[in-house]
Amino acid sequence: MGTINNQDYLLSSVKNALRLLRSFSLDEPEKKVTDLASSLGLGKSTVSRLLATLASEGFVTKDPETQKYRLGLTILNLNTIVTSNLEISRESQPVLRKLVDEVGETAQIAVLENMDVVYINRAECKHPVQIFTHIGRRNPLHCTSSGKVILAHQNEETIEQFIENGLEKYTMNTLANPDDLRNRLRTIKENGYSASVEELLEGVASVAAPIRDYTGKVMYAVSVAGPVHRMNPHNLTLINKVKNAANEISERLGYWKH
């Protein structure tokens, strides 16, 4: 019997529909048909049919005034199902809440996905001015405290692969030099935490610690973020509280440090 290529099982229309959905972002939450056709390399008629199908199931909605499309509530419903079923979300919530009460700033959980960090859980502080991160938001690894602490605990091959893809510079403090990043990652792994001061966004500081699953692997991180005028990520008391929270969540996930 001849072998069948995996590509033979893929439905191009479904794949294009998924590519279309993934093209929306926080920076570009609304798009016209022409924008989508151009970015996806598809014809306008094809994109229009995809959008009509997705709209019929609530995956996208259309603004009649601007003629732009945005993600629909079906996406939100699916996101709620996914996050509620993640063990890390269940186990981290009480720890996040306690951490917020202790440090007075917003705490969040991030996971490594496709060379980005994605925020999957959070607990807000009570300050009227706070750092707000959307659940599901993707950020680069090299300029966030969560991203750096997760990357620092990956193997050398993964680290080099990430560096080879390029280090975009977002602010004056972004680690865009490969050697600087390598050195920082070694320090982070040795110290067990990562600090970030205005590396992705000006005015924002954060500190993160690694979360280990039952095998000891680091795919998650817990972090605290706040305005630089209110939070010093190099404060030892703050660092220890974040590390303690990471250890507690790790234990809840079955990790036992021998």
PDB file of N, CA and C in Angstrom, residues 152-238:
ATOM      1  N   ALA A 152      15.012  30.841  29.500  1.00  0.00           N
ATOM      2  CA  ALA A 152      16.255  30.500  30.206  1.00  0.00           C
ATOM      3  C   ALA A 152      16.306  29.036  30.613  1.00  0.00           C
ATOM      4  N   HIS A 153      15.139  28.409  30.755  1.00  0.00           N
ATOM      5  CA  HIS A 153      15.087  27.019  31.202  1.00  0.00           C
ATOM      6  C   HIS A 153      14.851  26.039  30.050  1.00  0.00           C
ATOM      7  N   GLN A 154      14.958  26.524  28.805  1.00  0.00           N
ATOM      8  CA  GLN A 154      14.863  25.628  27.654  1.00  0.00           C
ATOM      9  C   GLN A 154      16.256  25.137  27.277  1.00  0.00           C
ATOM     10  N   ASN A 155      16.321  24.137  26.415  1.00  0.00           N
ATOM     11  CA  ASN A 155      17.627  23.631  26.004  1.00  0.00           C
ATOM     12  C   ASN A 155      18.310  24.619  25.055  1.00  0.00           C
ATOM     13  N   GLU A 156      19.594  24.415  24.864  1.00  0.00           N
ATOM     14  CA  GLU A 156      20.391  25.353  24.068  1.00  0.00           C
ATOM     15  C   GLU A 156      19.888  25.447  22.632  1.00  0.00           C
ATOM     16  N   GLU A 157      19.434  24.334  22.087  1.00  0.00           N
ATOM     17  CA  GLU A 157      18.930  24.331  20.711  1.00  0.00           C
ATOM     18  C   GLU A 157      17.726  25.251  20.562  1.00  0.00           C
ATOM     19  N   THR A 158      16.811  25.191  21.522  1.00  0.00           N
ATOM     20  CA  THR A 158      15.623  26.049  21.479  1.00  0.00           C
ATOM     21  C   THR A 158      16.005  27.514  21.615  1.00  0.00           C
ATOM     22  N   ILE A 159      16.930  27.804  22.517  1.00  0.00           N
ATOM     23  CA  ILE A 159      17.379  29.185  22.713  1.00  0.00           C
ATOM     24  C   ILE A 159      18.004  29.728  21.437  1.00  0.00           C
ATOM     25  N   GLU A 160      18.870  28.947  20.805  1.00  0.00           N
ATOM     26  CA  GLU A 160      19.534  29.403  19.585  1.00  0.00           C
ATOM     27  C   GLU A 160      18.547  29.554  18.437  1.00  0.00           C
ATOM     28  N   GLN A 161      17.565  28.683  18.375  1.00  0.00           N
ATOM     29  CA  GLN A 161      16.540  28.793  17.339  1.00  0.00           C
ATOM     30  C   GLN A 161      15.764  30.092  17.492  1.00  0.00           C
ATOM     31  N   PHE A 162      15.446  30.435  18.741  1.00  0.00           N
ATOM     32  CA  PHE A 162      14.732  31.688  18.985  1.00  0.00           C
ATOM     33  C   PHE A 162      15.583  32.880  18.572  1.00  0.00           C
ATOM     34  N   ILE A 163      16.855  32.875  18.946  1.00  0.00           N
ATOM     35  CA  ILE A 163      17.752  33.985  18.624  1.00  0.00           C
ATOM     36  C   ILE A 163      17.921  34.132  17.117  1.00  0.00           C
ATOM     37  N   GLU A 164      18.016  33.009  16.404  1.00  0.00           N
ATOM     38  CA  GLU A 164      18.190  33.049  14.952  1.00  0.00           C
ATOM     39  C   GLU A 164      17.005  33.701  14.244  1.00  0.00           C
ATOM     40  N   ASN A 165      15.841  33.659  14.852  1.00  0.00           N
ATOM     41  CA  ASN A 165      14.655  34.276  14.252  1.00  0.00           C
ATOM     42  C   ASN A 165      14.677  35.797  14.348  1.00  0.00           C
ATOM     43  N   GLY A 166      15.657  36.338  15.098  1.00  0.00           N
ATOM     44  CA  GLY A 166      15.783  37.787  15.213  1.00  0.00           C
ATOM     45  C   GLY A 166      15.231  38.313  16.523  1.00  0.00           C
ATOM     46  N   LEU A 167      15.894  39.332  17.059  1.00  0.00           N
ATOM     47  CA  LEU A 167      15.490  39.941  18.326  1.00  0.00           C
ATOM     48  C   LEU A 167      15.033  41.368  18.058  1.00  0.00           C
ATOM     49  N   GLU A 168      13.732  41.531  17.953  1.00  0.00           N
ATOM     50  CA  GLU A 168      13.192  42.862  17.656  1.00  0.00           C
ATOM     51  C   GLU A 168      13.376  43.793  18.853  1.00  0.00           C
ATOM     52  N   LYS A 169      13.738  45.033  18.565  1.00  0.00           N
ATOM     53  CA  LYS A 169      13.958  46.022  19.624  1.00  0.00           C
ATOM     54  C   LYS A 169      12.705  46.876  19.771  1.00  0.00           C
ATOM     55  N   TYR A 170      12.136  46.890  20.964  1.00  0.00           N
ATOM     56  CA  TYR A 170      10.897  47.624  21.223  1.00  0.00           C
ATOM     57  C   TYR A 170      11.149  48.923  21.971  1.00  0.00           C
ATOM     58  N   THR A 171      12.141  48.926  22.859  1.00  0.00           N
ATOM     59  CA  THR A 171      12.490  50.130  23.618  1.00  0.00           C
ATOM     60  C   THR A 171      14.012  50.192  23.731  1.00  0.00           C
ATOM     61  N   MET A 172      14.496  51.240  24.378  1.00  0.00           N
ATOM     62  CA  MET A 172      15.939  51.376  24.584  1.00  0.00           C
ATOM     63  C   MET A 172      16.495  50.245  25.453  1.00  0.00           C
ATOM     64  N   ASN A 173      15.630  49.634  26.274  1.00  0.00           N
ATOM     65  CA  ASN A 173      16.084  48.591  27.202  1.00  0.00           C
ATOM     66  C   ASN A 173      15.935  47.165  26.669  1.00  0.00           C
ATOM     67  N   THR A 174      15.377  47.015  25.475  1.00  0.00           N
ATOM     68  CA  THR A 174      15.192  45.674  24.918  1.00  0.00           C
ATOM     69  C   THR A 174      16.530  44.988  24.663  1.00  0.00           C
ATOM     70  N   LEU A 175      16.624  43.727  25.049  1.00  0.00           N
ATOM     71  CA  LEU A 175      17.836  42.945  24.794  1.00  0.00           C
ATOM     72  C   LEU A 175      17.807  42.450  23.346  1.00  0.00           C
ATOM     73  N   ALA A 176      18.393  43.233  22.454  1.00  0.00           N
ATOM     74  CA  ALA A 176      18.375  42.896  21.030  1.00  0.00           C
ATOM     75  C   ALA A 176      19.695  42.311  20.545  1.00  0.00           C
ATOM     76  N   ASN A 177      20.705  42.281  21.420  1.00  0.00           N
ATOM     77  CA  ASN A 177      22.000  41.701  21.073  1.00  0.00           C
ATOM     78  C   ASN A 177      22.033  40.237  21.526  1.00  0.00           C
ATOM     79  N   PRO A 178      22.315  39.296  20.623  1.00  0.00           N
ATOM     80  CA  PRO A 178      22.291  37.870  20.981  1.00  0.00           C
ATOM     81  C   PRO A 178      23.170  37.507  22.172  1.00  0.00           C
ATOM     82  N   ASP A 179      24.389  38.037  22.213  1.00  0.00           N
ATOM     83  CA  ASP A 179      25.286  37.707  23.327  1.00  0.00           C
ATOM     84  C   ASP A 179      24.770  38.255  24.648  1.00  0.00           C
ATOM     85  N   ASP A 180      24.212  39.467  24.609  1.00  0.00           N
ATOM     86  CA  ASP A 180      23.636  40.046  25.826  1.00  0.00           C
ATOM     87  C   ASP A 180      22.491  39.180  26.334  1.00  0.00           C
ATOM     88  N   LEU A 181      21.663  38.705  25.408  1.00  0.00           N
ATOM     89  CA  LEU A 181      20.533  37.868  25.806  1.00  0.00           C
ATOM     90  C   LEU A 181      21.017  36.537  26.374  1.00  0.00           C
ATOM     91  N   ARG A 182      22.001  35.925  25.723  1.00  0.00           N
ATOM     92  CA  ARG A 182      22.534  34.656  26.226  1.00  0.00           C
ATOM     93  C   ARG A 182      23.066  34.812  27.651  1.00  0.00           C
ATOM     94  N   ASN A 183      23.820  35.882  27.889  1.00  0.00           N
ATOM     95  CA  ASN A 183      24.372  36.124  29.225  1.00  0.00           C
ATOM     96  C   ASN A 183      23.267  36.339  30.245  1.00  0.00           C
ATOM     97  N   ARG A 184      22.244  37.095  29.852  1.00  0.00           N
ATOM     98  CA  ARG A 184      21.130  37.356  30.771  1.00  0.00           C
ATOM     99  C   ARG A 184      20.392  36.060  31.100  1.00  0.00           C
ATOM    100  N   LEU A 185      20.187  35.233  30.107  1.00  0.00           N
ATOM    101  CA  LEU A 185      19.472  33.977  30.334  1.00  0.00           C
ATOM    102  C   LEU A 185      20.227  33.069  31.296  1.00  0.00           C
ATOM    103  N   ARG A 186      21.552  33.045  31.187  1.00  0.00           N
ATOM    104  CA  ARG A 186      22.350  32.241  32.121  1.00  0.00           C
ATOM    105  C   ARG A 186      22.189  32.752  33.549  1.00  0.00           C
ATOM    106  N   THR A 187      22.200  34.081  33.697  1.00  0.00           N
ATOM    107  CA  THR A 187      22.030  34.680  35.026  1.00  0.00           C
ATOM    108  C   THR A 187      20.645  34.385  35.586  1.00  0.00           C
ATOM    109  N   ILE A 188      19.650  34.480  34.728  1.00  0.00           N
ATOM    110  CA  ILE A 188      18.271  34.212  35.146  1.00  0.00           C
ATOM    111  C   ILE A 188      18.125  32.777  35.646  1.00  0.00           C
ATOM    112  N   LYS A 189      18.697  31.841  34.917  1.00  0.00           N
ATOM    113  CA  LYS A 189      18.589  30.431  35.316  1.00  0.00           C
ATOM    114  C   LYS A 189      19.292  30.184  36.642  1.00  0.00           C
ATOM    115  N   GLU A 190      20.431  30.834  36.839  1.00  0.00           N
ATOM    116  CA  GLU A 190      21.174  30.680  38.098  1.00  0.00           C
ATOM    117  C   GLU A 190      20.414  31.276  39.276  1.00  0.00           C
ATOM    118  N   ASN A 191      19.783  32.436  39.059  1.00  0.00           N
ATOM    119  CA  ASN A 191      19.108  33.146  40.147  1.00  0.00           C
ATOM    120  C   ASN A 191      17.686  32.662  40.401  1.00  0.00           C
ATOM    121  N   GLY A 192      17.078  32.035  39.408  1.00  0.00           N
ATOM    122  CA  GLY A 192      15.728  31.525  39.583  1.00  0.00           C
ATOM    123  C   GLY A 192      14.632  32.552  39.417  1.00  0.00           C
ATOM    124  N   TYR A 193      14.950  33.680  38.807  1.00  0.00           N
ATOM    125  CA  TYR A 193      13.916  34.685  38.533  1.00  0.00           C
ATOM    126  C   TYR A 193      14.398  35.603  37.415  1.00  0.00           C
ATOM    127  N   SER A 194      13.452  36.375  36.870  1.00  0.00           N
ATOM    128  CA  SER A 194      13.780  37.332  35.813  1.00  0.00           C
ATOM    129  C   SER A 194      13.102  38.658  36.102  1.00  0.00           C
ATOM    130  N   ALA A 195      13.835  39.738  35.916  1.00  0.00           N
ATOM    131  CA  ALA A 195      13.281  41.088  36.082  1.00  0.00           C
ATOM    132  C   ALA A 195      13.285  41.794  34.734  1.00  0.00           C
ATOM    133  N   SER A 196      12.326  42.662  34.538  1.00  0.00           N
ATOM    134  CA  SER A 196      12.240  43.426  33.292  1.00  0.00           C
ATOM    135  C   SER A 196      11.818  44.849  33.615  1.00  0.00           C
ATOM    136  N   VAL A 197      12.562  45.805  33.083  1.00  0.00           N
ATOM    137  CA  VAL A 197      12.238  47.218  33.292  1.00  0.00           C
ATOM    138  C   VAL A 197      12.162  47.906  31.934  1.00  0.00           C
ATOM    139  N   GLU A 198      10.966  48.214  31.512  1.00  0.00           N
ATOM    140  CA  GLU A 198      10.729  48.945  30.257  1.00  0.00           C
ATOM    141  C   GLU A 198      11.425  48.284  29.063  1.00  0.00           C
ATOM    142  N   GLU A 199      11.356  46.962  28.978  1.00  0.00           N
ATOM    143  CA  GLU A 199      11.976  46.251  27.859  1.00  0.00           C
ATOM    144  C   GLU A 199      11.009  46.053  26.697  1.00  0.00           C
ATOM    145  N   LEU A 200       9.721  45.993  26.987  1.00  0.00           N
ATOM    146  CA  LEU A 200       8.704  45.874  25.943  1.00  0.00           C
ATOM    147  C   LEU A 200       7.875  47.146  25.832  1.00  0.00           C
ATOM    148  N   LEU A 201       7.473  47.669  26.978  1.00  0.00           N
ATOM    149  CA  LEU A 201       6.673  48.894  27.033  1.00  0.00           C
ATOM    150  C   LEU A 201       7.299  49.865  28.016  1.00  0.00           C
ATOM    151  N   GLU A 202       7.374  51.107  27.636  1.00  0.00           N
ATOM    152  CA  GLU A 202       7.908  52.121  28.542  1.00  0.00           C
ATOM    153  C   GLU A 202       6.961  52.311  29.718  1.00  0.00           C
ATOM    154  N   GLY A 203       7.545  52.472  30.892  1.00  0.00           N
ATOM    155  CA  GLY A 203       6.746  52.700  32.088  1.00  0.00           C
ATOM    156  C   GLY A 203       6.300  51.447  32.801  1.00  0.00           C
ATOM    157  N   VAL A 204       6.679  50.269  32.273  1.00  0.00           N
ATOM    158  CA  VAL A 204       6.227  49.004  32.856  1.00  0.00           C
ATOM    159  C   VAL A 204       7.411  48.194  33.371  1.00  0.00           C
ATOM    160  N   ALA A 205       7.272  47.674  34.588  1.00  0.00           N
ATOM    161  CA  ALA A 205       8.287  46.797  35.178  1.00  0.00           C
ATOM    162  C   ALA A 205       7.618  45.493  35.605  1.00  0.00           C
ATOM    163  N   SER A 206       8.399  44.417  35.635  1.00  0.00           N
ATOM    164  CA  SER A 206       7.833  43.135  36.056  1.00  0.00           C
ATOM    165  C   SER A 206       8.924  42.207  36.567  1.00  0.00           C
ATOM    166  N   VAL A 207       8.513  41.213  37.317  1.00  0.00           N
ATOM    167  CA  VAL A 207       9.428  40.174  37.799  1.00  0.00           C
ATOM    168  C   VAL A 207       8.699  38.839  37.690  1.00  0.00           C
ATOM    169  N   ALA A 208       9.418  37.799  37.264  1.00  0.00           N
ATOM    170  CA  ALA A 208       8.794  36.495  37.037  1.00  0.00           C
ATOM    171  C   ALA A 208       9.667  35.372  37.575  1.00  0.00           C
ATOM    172  N   ALA A 209       9.026  34.250  37.872  1.00  0.00           N
ATOM    173  CA  ALA A 209       9.732  33.049  38.329  1.00  0.00           C
ATOM    174  C   ALA A 209       9.160  31.843  37.593  1.00  0.00           C
ATOM    175  N   PRO A 210       9.976  30.804  37.400  1.00  0.00           N
ATOM    176  CA  PRO A 210       9.530  29.639  36.624  1.00  0.00           C
ATOM    177  C   PRO A 210       8.608  28.710  37.400  1.00  0.00           C
ATOM    178  N   ILE A 211       7.635  28.161  36.692  1.00  0.00           N
ATOM    179  CA  ILE A 211       6.736  27.149  37.242  1.00  0.00           C
ATOM    180  C   ILE A 211       7.091  25.813  36.593  1.00  0.00           C
ATOM    181  N   ARG A 212       7.264  24.783  37.410  1.00  0.00           N
ATOM    182  CA  ARG A 212       7.632  23.459  36.903  1.00  0.00           C
ATOM    183  C   ARG A 212       6.448  22.500  36.979  1.00  0.00           C
ATOM    184  N   ASP A 213       6.311  21.676  35.941  1.00  0.00           N
ATOM    185  CA  ASP A 213       5.284  20.646  36.004  1.00  0.00           C
ATOM    186  C   ASP A 213       5.825  19.444  36.781  1.00  0.00           C
ATOM    187  N   TYR A 214       5.066  18.362  36.828  1.00  0.00           N
ATOM    188  CA  TYR A 214       5.464  17.223  37.673  1.00  0.00           C
ATOM    189  C   TYR A 214       6.768  16.578  37.221  1.00  0.00           C
ATOM    190  N   THR A 215       7.166  16.826  35.956  1.00  0.00           N
ATOM    191  CA  THR A 215       8.430  16.271  35.460  1.00  0.00           C
ATOM    192  C   THR A 215       9.608  17.200  35.726  1.00  0.00           C
ATOM    193  N   GLY A 216       9.315  18.415  36.177  1.00  0.00           N
ATOM    194  CA  GLY A 216      10.367  19.399  36.403  1.00  0.00           C
ATOM    195  C   GLY A 216      10.580  20.332  35.234  1.00  0.00           C
ATOM    196  N   LYS A 217       9.824  20.122  34.156  1.00  0.00           N
ATOM    197  CA  LYS A 217       9.975  20.950  32.964  1.00  0.00           C
ATOM    198  C   LYS A 217       9.334  22.318  33.169  1.00  0.00           C
ATOM    199  N   VAL A 218       9.977  23.363  32.634  1.00  0.00           N
ATOM    200  CA  VAL A 218       9.461  24.730  32.753  1.00  0.00           C
ATOM    201  C   VAL A 218       8.792  25.141  31.448  1.00  0.00           C
ATOM    202  N   MET A 219       7.474  25.269  31.492  1.00  0.00           N
ATOM    203  CA  MET A 219       6.706  25.766  30.349  1.00  0.00           C
ATOM    204  C   MET A 219       5.845  26.959  30.748  1.00  0.00           C
ATOM    205  N   TYR A 220       5.789  27.245  32.047  1.00  0.00           N
ATOM    206  CA  TYR A 220       4.964  28.324  32.572  1.00  0.00           C
ATOM    207  C   TYR A 220       5.800  29.257  33.441  1.00  0.00           C
ATOM    208  N   ALA A 221       5.244  30.426  33.692  1.00  0.00           N
ATOM    209  CA  ALA A 221       5.877  31.374  34.611  1.00  0.00           C
ATOM    210  C   ALA A 221       4.791  32.180  35.303  1.00  0.00           C
ATOM    211  N   VAL A 222       5.075  32.595  36.525  1.00  0.00           N
ATOM    212  CA  VAL A 222       4.202  33.524  37.230  1.00  0.00           C
ATOM    213  C   VAL A 222       4.946  34.844  37.327  1.00  0.00           C
ATOM    214  N   SER A 223       4.225  35.934  37.105  1.00  0.00           N
ATOM    215  CA  SER A 223       4.868  37.249  37.133  1.00  0.00           C
ATOM    216  C   SER A 223       3.984  38.267  37.825  1.00  0.00           C
ATOM    217  N   VAL A 224       4.632  39.327  38.267  1.00  0.00           N
ATOM    218  CA  VAL A 224       3.946  40.489  38.830  1.00  0.00           C
ATOM    219  C   VAL A 224       4.386  41.690  38.011  1.00  0.00           C
ATOM    220  N   ALA A 225       3.445  42.518  37.609  1.00  0.00           N
ATOM    221  CA  ALA A 225       3.768  43.680  36.780  1.00  0.00           C
ATOM    222  C   ALA A 225       3.107  44.933  37.333  1.00  0.00           C
ATOM    223  N   GLY A 226       3.804  46.056  37.174  1.00  0.00           N
ATOM    224  CA  GLY A 226       3.269  47.325  37.649  1.00  0.00           C
ATOM    225  C   GLY A 226       4.010  48.494  37.029  1.00  0.00           C
ATOM    226  N   PRO A 227       3.533  49.699  37.258  1.00  0.00           N
ATOM    227  CA  PRO A 227       4.214  50.893  36.746  1.00  0.00           C
ATOM    228  C   PRO A 227       5.581  51.047  37.407  1.00  0.00           C
ATOM    229  N   VAL A 228       6.564  51.516  36.656  1.00  0.00           N
ATOM    230  CA  VAL A 228       7.929  51.626  37.190  1.00  0.00           C
ATOM    231  C   VAL A 228       8.012  52.584  38.370  1.00  0.00           C
ATOM    232  N   HIS A 229       7.137  53.570  38.412  1.00  0.00           N
ATOM    233  CA  HIS A 229       7.203  54.524  39.517  1.00  0.00           C
ATOM    234  C   HIS A 229       6.696  53.926  40.826  1.00  0.00           C
ATOM    235  N   ARG A 230       6.045  52.744  40.722  1.00  0.00           N
ATOM    236  CA  ARG A 230       5.449  52.143  41.912  1.00  0.00           C
ATOM    237  C   ARG A 230       6.094  50.805  42.284  1.00  0.00           C
ATOM    238  N   MET A 231       6.772  50.196  41.332  1.00  0.00           N
ATOM    239  CA  MET A 231       7.287  48.851  41.573  1.00  0.00           C
ATOM    240  C   MET A 231       8.745  48.721  41.166  1.00  0.00           C
ATOM    241  N   ASN A 232       9.545  48.175  42.076  1.00  0.00           N
ATOM    242  CA  ASN A 232      10.954  47.906  41.800  1.00  0.00           C
ATOM    243  C   ASN A 232      11.138  46.395  41.653  1.00  0.00           C
ATOM    244  N   PRO A 233      11.339  45.889  40.431  1.00  0.00           N
ATOM    245  CA  PRO A 233      11.435  44.440  40.230  1.00  0.00           C
ATOM    246  C   PRO A 233      12.698  43.811  40.801  1.00  0.00           C
ATOM    247  N   HIS A 234      13.620  44.647  41.282  1.00  0.00           N
ATOM    248  CA  HIS A 234      14.850  44.127  41.882  1.00  0.00           C
ATOM    249  C   HIS A 234      14.768  44.069  43.410  1.00  0.00           C
ATOM    250  N   ASN A 235      13.606  44.420  43.952  1.00  0.00           N
ATOM    251  CA  ASN A 235      13.394  44.355  45.391  1.00  0.00           C
ATOM    252  C   ASN A 235      13.366  42.892  45.842  1.00  0.00           C
ATOM    253  N   LEU A 236      14.228  42.537  46.783  1.00  0.00           N
ATOM    254  CA  LEU A 236      14.374  41.137  47.189  1.00  0.00           C
ATOM    255  C   LEU A 236      13.108  40.569  47.818  1.00  0.00           C
ATOM    256  N   THR A 237      12.396  41.398  48.573  1.00  0.00           N
ATOM    257  CA  THR A 237      11.150  40.925  49.186  1.00  0.00           C
ATOM    258  C   THR A 237      10.143  40.551  48.112  1.00  0.00           C
ATOM    259  N   LEU A 238      10.014  41.405  47.097  1.00  0.00           N
ATOM    260  CA  LEU A 238       9.103  41.133  45.984  1.00  0.00           C
ATOM    261  C   LEU A 238       9.535  39.873  45.234  1.00  0.00           C
TER     262      LEU A 238
END
